[in-house]
Amino acid sequence: MPDSAAARDILHRWEGNPILTIDDVPFRANTVFNGTPLVREDGIDMLLRVEGQQGYSFFALARSRDGLHFTVCDKPVMMPAEVGPWALYESRGIEDPRATRLDGTYYVLYVASGPYGPRIALAKTDDHMSYERIALVSEPGNKDGVLFPRKIKGRYARLDRPIGEDKGCIWISYSLDLIHWGDSQMVLPPGGVRWDTFRVGASVPPIETPAGWLKIYHGTSWTPAGPVYRAGALLLDLDDPANVVKQGLVPLLSPRAEYERIGDIGNVCFACGAVVFDNGTIYVYYGAADTSICVATGTIDQIMTECLEYE
Ligand code: BMA
């Protein structure tokens, strides 16, 4: 994509995008998209949503040294449960993992897709290859769950996106044990900005900055051709993240490249995680058109000045 086009977005598409497509998956499947990064000492892994040819999704792992060139492992690492309390609720697949390092362990909130609708479920991993299910943590009608990377005033916190009255808003809930959740409050309704009028959802787990929790979220607008999924930024209060301190008026990334425009679902940039490096550089990983995984780069400073302070 020519530079002039890339410059229209605050985040920059890596020139090697897409970083993963179905051609990189060493077993038969339909698509790969919506991956979440897990940082190792000597590289970056990514937990991937792979959609099988029968239409149900499961998770695979890809490994890299540089966060840009990934190799997908031979076999899936997590399949929908076949026994136990999860089996019914995952009978239509597991989707959209989002990992947060908390107390030294990666916890993954993901969507358990079943006959009654999507529920949020929680699993954890120590080696990125094996996943232990902990609990189903929501009733149906909820997805886009992300955990905060530390307790806030003694409680774990998460954002999610329950659907009420067909309205997709970002909510916050709290927990003492990561299993039982409550004290839920609405954080962000759609329509705060022109490009997120249909639905909003928590995309990337919150990133702590001195100015507040930086929240890269997704907003959709509805068009005669269907929804358009963009990534934007919010700043949430550090001590009371139910309070939105600022909402960026302009998106960080809008579908523009061919691989974001064309795919199983076109016009989609759907982030599920990011890595922030010591120098403030950020790699945002996103699913493009529900058909591949891409990375867009920038800096925390740029997001603050070009998006959150845009007037
Ligand atoms: C959301 C989720 C994602 C998907 C996105 C765009 O509602 O279902 O899995 O990538 O829509 O189709």
Short mmCIF file of N, CA and C in Angstrom, two decimals, residues 85-153:
data_model
loop_
_atom_site.label_atom_id
_atom_site.label_comp_id
_atom_site.label_asym_id
_atom_site.label_seq_id
_atom_site.Cartn_x
_atom_site.Cartn_y
_atom_site.Cartn_z
N PRO A 85 -19.07 -28.73 32.16
CA PRO A 85 -20.04 -27.61 32.08
C PRO A 85 -19.84 -26.73 30.85
N TRP A 86 -18.66 -26.80 30.24
CA TRP A 86 -18.40 -25.94 29.08
C TRP A 86 -18.98 -26.50 27.79
N ALA A 87 -19.18 -27.82 27.74
CA ALA A 87 -19.46 -28.48 26.45
C ALA A 87 -20.65 -27.86 25.73
N LEU A 88 -21.74 -27.69 26.45
CA LEU A 88 -22.95 -27.14 25.81
C LEU A 88 -22.68 -25.72 25.29
N TYR A 89 -22.03 -24.93 26.14
CA TYR A 89 -21.89 -23.51 25.81
C TYR A 89 -20.79 -23.23 24.79
N GLU A 90 -19.95 -24.23 24.52
CA GLU A 90 -18.92 -24.07 23.48
C GLU A 90 -19.25 -24.91 22.26
N SER A 91 -20.48 -25.38 22.18
CA SER A 91 -20.79 -26.35 21.11
C SER A 91 -20.79 -25.70 19.73
N ARG A 92 -20.76 -24.37 19.66
CA ARG A 92 -20.61 -23.71 18.35
C ARG A 92 -19.25 -23.05 18.20
N GLY A 93 -18.34 -23.42 19.09
CA GLY A 93 -16.96 -22.96 18.92
C GLY A 93 -16.49 -22.01 19.99
N ILE A 94 -15.20 -21.71 19.95
CA ILE A 94 -14.59 -20.72 20.85
C ILE A 94 -13.95 -19.65 19.97
N GLU A 95 -14.09 -18.38 20.38
CA GLU A 95 -13.76 -17.27 19.47
C GLU A 95 -13.04 -16.14 20.21
N ASP A 96 -12.34 -15.33 19.45
CA ASP A 96 -11.82 -14.02 19.87
C ASP A 96 -11.13 -14.03 21.25
N PRO A 97 -10.00 -14.77 21.37
CA PRO A 97 -9.28 -14.75 22.65
C PRO A 97 -8.62 -13.41 22.90
N ARG A 98 -8.57 -13.00 24.17
CA ARG A 98 -7.85 -11.77 24.53
C ARG A 98 -7.09 -12.03 25.83
N ALA A 99 -5.77 -11.94 25.74
CA ALA A 99 -4.92 -12.35 26.86
C ALA A 99 -4.40 -11.15 27.63
N THR A 100 -4.36 -11.30 28.95
CA THR A 100 -3.81 -10.27 29.84
C THR A 100 -2.88 -10.94 30.83
N ARG A 101 -1.66 -10.39 31.00
CA ARG A 101 -0.79 -10.94 32.03
C ARG A 101 -1.17 -10.31 33.37
N LEU A 102 -1.50 -11.17 34.32
CA LEU A 102 -2.03 -10.74 35.60
C LEU A 102 -1.38 -11.61 36.66
N ASP A 103 -0.80 -11.03 37.68
CA ASP A 103 -0.11 -11.79 38.73
C ASP A 103 0.88 -12.80 38.11
N GLY A 104 1.53 -12.41 37.01
CA GLY A 104 2.57 -13.27 36.42
C GLY A 104 2.08 -14.39 35.52
N THR A 105 0.76 -14.49 35.31
CA THR A 105 0.20 -15.57 34.48
C THR A 105 -0.66 -14.96 33.39
N TYR A 106 -0.68 -15.57 32.22
CA TYR A 106 -1.59 -15.09 31.19
C TYR A 106 -2.99 -15.68 31.39
N TYR A 107 -3.97 -14.81 31.53
CA TYR A 107 -5.38 -15.19 31.58
C TYR A 107 -6.01 -14.79 30.25
N VAL A 108 -6.86 -15.66 29.74
CA VAL A 108 -7.48 -15.40 28.44
C VAL A 108 -8.99 -15.37 28.60
N LEU A 109 -9.58 -14.24 28.26
CA LEU A 109 -11.04 -14.19 28.15
C LEU A 109 -11.38 -14.49 26.70
N TYR A 110 -12.35 -15.35 26.47
CA TYR A 110 -12.72 -15.69 25.10
C TYR A 110 -14.24 -15.86 25.04
N VAL A 111 -14.72 -15.96 23.82
CA VAL A 111 -16.16 -16.10 23.62
C VAL A 111 -16.49 -17.58 23.47
N ALA A 112 -17.36 -18.09 24.35
CA ALA A 112 -17.87 -19.46 24.23
C ALA A 112 -19.17 -19.34 23.43
N SER A 113 -19.18 -19.94 22.26
CA SER A 113 -20.34 -19.78 21.39
C SER A 113 -21.21 -21.03 21.46
N GLY A 114 -22.46 -20.85 21.87
CA GLY A 114 -23.35 -22.00 22.05
C GLY A 114 -24.75 -21.67 21.57
N PRO A 115 -25.68 -22.60 21.80
CA PRO A 115 -27.02 -22.45 21.25
C PRO A 115 -27.81 -21.29 21.84
N TYR A 116 -27.37 -20.77 22.97
CA TYR A 116 -28.12 -19.66 23.59
C TYR A 116 -27.46 -18.32 23.35
N GLY A 117 -26.38 -18.32 22.55
CA GLY A 117 -25.68 -17.06 22.27
C GLY A 117 -24.31 -17.05 22.90
N PRO A 118 -23.55 -15.98 22.66
CA PRO A 118 -22.17 -15.92 23.14
C PRO A 118 -22.07 -15.64 24.64
N ARG A 119 -21.17 -16.39 25.31
CA ARG A 119 -20.85 -16.12 26.71
C ARG A 119 -19.36 -15.86 26.82
N ILE A 120 -18.95 -15.15 27.85
CA ILE A 120 -17.52 -14.95 28.06
C ILE A 120 -17.00 -16.04 28.99
N ALA A 121 -15.86 -16.62 28.62
CA ALA A 121 -15.25 -17.66 29.44
C ALA A 121 -13.80 -17.28 29.74
N LEU A 122 -13.27 -17.87 30.81
CA LEU A 122 -11.91 -17.54 31.26
C LEU A 122 -11.05 -18.80 31.33
N ALA A 123 -9.84 -18.70 30.78
CA ALA A 123 -8.87 -19.81 30.88
C ALA A 123 -7.52 -19.19 31.23
N LYS A 124 -6.56 -20.04 31.62
CA LYS A 124 -5.22 -19.49 31.87
C LYS A 124 -4.16 -20.43 31.30
N THR A 125 -2.97 -19.87 31.09
CA THR A 125 -1.89 -20.68 30.54
C THR A 125 -0.56 -20.24 31.14
N ASP A 126 0.31 -21.22 31.37
CA ASP A 126 1.66 -20.89 31.84
C ASP A 126 2.67 -21.01 30.71
N ASP A 127 2.39 -21.90 29.74
CA ASP A 127 3.38 -22.16 28.69
C ASP A 127 2.89 -21.76 27.30
N HIS A 128 1.71 -21.19 27.22
CA HIS A 128 1.08 -20.74 25.96
C HIS A 128 0.60 -21.90 25.09
N MET A 129 0.95 -23.14 25.47
CA MET A 129 0.57 -24.31 24.66
C MET A 129 -0.64 -25.02 25.26
N SER A 130 -0.73 -25.02 26.60
CA SER A 130 -1.85 -25.72 27.24
C SER A 130 -2.68 -24.71 28.03
N TYR A 131 -3.99 -24.90 27.99
CA TYR A 131 -4.92 -23.92 28.56
C TYR A 131 -5.84 -24.62 29.56
N GLU A 132 -5.95 -24.02 30.73
CA GLU A 132 -6.82 -24.58 31.77
C GLU A 132 -8.05 -23.69 31.88
N ARG A 133 -9.22 -24.29 31.67
CA ARG A 133 -10.44 -23.51 31.80
C ARG A 133 -10.71 -23.20 33.27
N ILE A 134 -11.13 -21.97 33.56
CA ILE A 134 -11.40 -21.59 34.95
C ILE A 134 -12.91 -21.47 35.19
N ALA A 135 -13.60 -20.72 34.35
CA ALA A 135 -15.04 -20.52 34.57
C ALA A 135 -15.69 -19.88 33.36
N LEU A 136 -16.98 -20.08 33.25
CA LEU A 136 -17.80 -19.27 32.34
C LEU A 136 -18.19 -18.07 33.18
N VAL A 137 -17.88 -16.88 32.71
CA VAL A 137 -18.00 -15.72 33.60
C VAL A 137 -19.10 -14.74 33.20
N SER A 138 -19.92 -15.12 32.20
CA SER A 138 -21.08 -14.27 31.92
C SER A 138 -22.23 -15.15 31.45
N GLU A 139 -23.40 -14.56 31.45
CA GLU A 139 -24.54 -15.21 30.82
C GLU A 139 -24.48 -14.93 29.32
N PRO A 140 -25.40 -15.53 28.52
CA PRO A 140 -25.36 -15.27 27.08
C PRO A 140 -25.63 -13.81 26.75
N GLY A 141 -25.23 -13.43 25.54
CA GLY A 141 -25.46 -12.06 25.10
C GLY A 141 -24.30 -11.15 25.42
N ASN A 142 -23.15 -11.74 25.73
CA ASN A 142 -22.00 -10.92 26.11
C ASN A 142 -20.75 -11.41 25.38
N LYS A 143 -19.90 -10.50 24.96
CA LYS A 143 -18.62 -10.85 24.33
C LYS A 143 -17.64 -9.71 24.52
N ASP A 144 -16.49 -9.79 23.80
CA ASP A 144 -15.48 -8.72 23.88
C ASP A 144 -15.00 -8.48 25.31
N GLY A 145 -14.68 -9.54 26.04
CA GLY A 145 -14.19 -9.38 27.41
C GLY A 145 -12.68 -9.14 27.43
N VAL A 146 -12.25 -8.17 28.24
CA VAL A 146 -10.80 -7.96 28.46
C VAL A 146 -10.57 -7.72 29.96
N LEU A 147 -9.49 -8.32 30.48
CA LEU A 147 -9.14 -8.12 31.88
C LEU A 147 -8.16 -6.97 32.02
N PHE A 148 -8.28 -6.20 33.09
CA PHE A 148 -7.24 -5.22 33.42
C PHE A 148 -6.02 -5.98 33.93
N PRO A 149 -4.81 -5.43 33.72
CA PRO A 149 -3.59 -6.17 34.09
C PRO A 149 -3.24 -6.13 35.58
N ARG A 150 -4.05 -5.44 36.39
CA ARG A 150 -3.83 -5.47 37.84
C ARG A 150 -5.15 -5.18 38.53
N LYS A 151 -5.15 -5.48 39.85
CA LYS A 151 -6.37 -5.17 40.62
C LYS A 151 -6.52 -3.66 40.75
N ILE A 152 -7.76 -3.23 40.85
CA ILE A 152 -8.03 -1.81 41.07
C ILE A 152 -8.78 -1.71 42.39
N LYS A 153 -8.19 -1.00 43.33
CA LYS A 153 -8.75 -0.90 44.69
C LYS A 153 -9.14 -2.29 45.23
#
